[in-house]
Coordinates of N, CA and C and ligand atoms in Angstrom, one line a residue:
M26 N 30.0 -15.7 126.8 CA 30.2 -17.2 126.0 C 30.0 -18.3 126.8
H27 N 29.3 -19.3 126.1 CA 29.1 -20.3 126.9 C 30.2 -21.7 127.3
I28 N 30.1 -21.7 128.5 CA 31.6 -22.6 128.6 C 30.8 -23.8 129.4
H29 N 31.5 -25.0 128.7 CA 30.8 -26.3 129.3 C 32.1 -26.9 130.0
C30 N 32.0 -27.3 131.1 CA 33.1 -28.3 132.0 C 33.3 -30.0 131.4
S31 N 34.1 -29.7 131.0 CA 34.3 -31.2 130.6 C 34.6 -32.5 131.6
F32 N 34.9 -31.6 133.2 CA 34.9 -32.9 134.1 C 33.7 -33.0 134.8
C33 N 32.7 -31.9 134.9 CA 31.7 -32.2 135.9 C 30.5 -31.8 135.3
R34 N 30.6 -31.3 133.7 CA 29.2 -31.0 133.1 C 28.4 -29.9 133.4
H35 N 29.7 -29.1 134.3 CA 28.7 -27.9 135.0 C 28.7 -26.5 133.7
S36 N 27.7 -26.1 133.2 CA 27.6 -25.3 132.1 C 27.6 -23.9 133.1
F37 N 28.6 -23.0 132.4 CA 28.1 -21.4 132.8 C 28.6 -20.5 131.6
N38 N 28.0 -19.1 131.7 CA 28.3 -18.3 131.0 C 29.6 -17.3 131.4
L39 N 30.6 -16.9 130.6 CA 31.3 -15.8 130.9 C 31.1 -14.6 130.2
G40 N 31.2 -13.5 130.9 CA 30.7 -12.2 130.5 C 31.6 -11.7 129.2
R41 N 31.5 -10.6 128.4 CA 32.1 -10.5 127.1 C 33.3 -9.6 127.7
D42 N 33.2 -8.9 128.7 CA 34.1 -8.2 129.4 C 35.5 -9.3 129.6
Y43 N 35.0 -10.1 130.3 CA 35.7 -10.9 130.9 C 36.8 -11.8 129.7
V44 N 36.0 -12.0 128.6 CA 36.6 -13.3 127.3 C 37.5 -12.2 126.6
V45 N 37.2 -10.6 126.8 CA 38.2 -9.6 126.0 C 39.2 -9.8 126.6
Q46 N 39.5 -9.3 127.9 CA 40.2 -9.3 128.9 C 41.1 -10.8 128.7
A47 N 40.6 -11.9 128.9 CA 41.1 -13.3 128.4 C 42.2 -13.0 127.3
V48 N 41.3 -12.8 126.2 CA 41.8 -12.9 125.0 C 43.1 -12.2 124.8
A49 N 43.2 -10.8 125.6 CA 43.9 -10.2 125.6 C 45.5 -10.5 126.4
D50 N 45.0 -11.1 127.3 CA 46.2 -12.1 128.1 C 46.6 -12.9 127.5
A51 N 46.1 -13.9 127.0 CA 46.5 -15.1 126.3 C 47.5 -14.5 125.0
E52 N 47.0 -13.4 124.4 CA 47.5 -12.9 123.3 C 49.0 -12.2 123.7
E53 N 48.7 -11.8 124.9 CA 50.1 -11.2 125.7 C 51.3 -12.2 126.1
N54 N 50.5 -13.1 126.4 CA 51.4 -14.3 126.6 C 51.6 -15.6 125.9
N55 N 51.4 -15.0 124.7 CA 51.5 -16.0 123.6 C 50.7 -17.7 123.7
H56 N 49.7 -17.2 124.6 CA 49.1 -18.8 124.8 C 47.7 -18.9 124.0
K57 N 47.7 -20.5 123.7 CA 46.8 -20.6 122.6 C 45.5 -21.0 123.4
Y58 N 45.5 -21.0 124.8 CA 44.1 -21.2 125.6 C 44.3 -20.2 126.5
H59 N 43.0 -20.1 127.5 CA 42.8 -19.4 128.4 C 42.4 -20.5 129.8
G60 N 43.0 -20.4 130.7 CA 42.6 -21.5 131.7 C 41.8 -20.8 132.9
L61 N 40.8 -21.4 133.1 CA 39.7 -20.7 134.2 C 39.1 -21.9 135.0
E62 N 39.2 -21.6 136.3 CA 38.5 -22.5 137.1 C 37.3 -22.9 137.2
C63 N 36.5 -23.9 136.9 CA 35.2 -24.4 137.0 C 34.8 -24.1 138.2
P64 N 33.5 -23.1 138.5 CA 33.1 -22.7 139.5 C 32.4 -23.8 140.5
K65 N 32.1 -24.9 139.8 CA 31.6 -26.2 140.6 C 32.9 -26.8 140.9
C66 N 33.3 -27.6 140.2 CA 34.4 -28.3 140.2 C 35.9 -28.0 140.9
R67 N 36.0 -27.0 140.3 CA 37.4 -26.5 140.7 C 38.5 -26.9 139.9
K68 N 38.4 -27.4 138.9 CA 39.2 -27.8 137.8 C 39.2 -26.9 136.9
L69 N 40.4 -27.1 136.3 CA 40.8 -26.2 135.3 C 40.4 -26.4 134.1
I70 N 39.8 -25.6 133.5 CA 39.1 -25.6 132.1 C 40.0 -24.9 131.0
K71 N 40.2 -25.4 130.0 CA 41.1 -24.8 128.9 C 40.3 -24.3 128.0
V72 N 40.1 -22.9 127.5 CA 39.3 -22.5 126.7 C 40.2 -22.0 125.8
S73 N 39.6 -22.3 124.2 CA 40.8 -21.9 123.2 C 40.7 -20.8 122.8
L74 N 42.0 -20.2 122.6 CA 41.7 -18.5 121.6 C 40.9 -18.4 120.9
K75 N 41.0 -19.6 120.0 CA 40.1 -19.4 118.7 C 38.8 -19.3 119.1
E76 N 38.2 -20.1 120.2 CA 37.0 -19.8 120.5 C 36.5 -18.5 121.1
M77 N 37.2 -18.1 121.8 CA 37.2 -16.7 122.7 C 37.3 -15.5 121.2
R78 N 38.2 -15.7 120.3 CA 38.0 -14.7 119.6 C 36.9 -14.8 118.7
R79 N 36.2 -16.1 118.6 CA 34.7 -15.7 117.8 C 34.0 -15.1 118.6
Y80 N 34.2 -15.3 119.9 CA 33.0 -14.8 120.6 C 33.0 -13.2 120.7
V81 N 34.3 -12.7 120.8 CA 34.9 -11.2 120.5 C 35.4 -10.6 119.4
P82 N 34.8 -11.0 118.4 CA 35.7 -10.4 117.1 C 36.9 -9.1 117.4
K83 N 37.9 -9.3 116.9 CA 38.5 -8.2 116.9 C 37.9 -7.1 115.9
N84 N 38.0 -5.5 116.4 CA 38.0 -4.5 115.2 C 36.7 -4.3 114.9
V85 N 35.5 -5.0 115.6 CA 34.5 -5.1 115.3 C 33.5 -4.3 116.3
P86 N 32.9 -3.2 116.1 CA 32.0 -2.4 117.1 C 30.8 -3.4 117.2
E87 N 30.6 -3.1 118.8 CA 29.3 -3.8 119.3 C 28.1 -3.5 118.6
Q88 N 27.6 -3.9 117.7 CA 26.6 -3.3 117.3 C 25.5 -4.4 116.7
E89 N 25.7 -5.4 116.9 CA 24.9 -6.7 116.5 C 24.0 -7.0 117.5
P90 N 22.7 -7.0 117.2 CA 21.7 -7.3 118.2 C 21.8 -8.8 118.5
E91 N 22.5 -8.8 119.6 CA 22.5 -10.3 120.4 C 22.5 -10.3 122.0
S92 N 21.1 -10.8 122.0 CA 20.8 -11.2 123.3 C 21.0 -12.7 123.7
E93 N 21.6 -12.7 124.8 CA 22.0 -13.4 125.3 C 21.5 -14.2 126.8
E94 N 20.3 -13.4 127.3 CA 19.7 -13.8 128.6 C 18.3 -13.7 128.1
Ligands
ZN110 ZN1 33.5 -28.5 136.7

């Protein structure tokens, strides 16, 4: 999942496994966002649960041919 830091404009990718875990954590805590630290400026970036869910759809087996690199 592509993340764009709104503070320093740094962009980076989150692995699918990470996003799956982040979605699970957010759901468990009833959060609408997942907060993560920008690797460059160290500020807290909020990624909405909705965005993350779009990246890791529930109950859909991984079979779409999607190359990310
Ligand atoms: Zn940043």
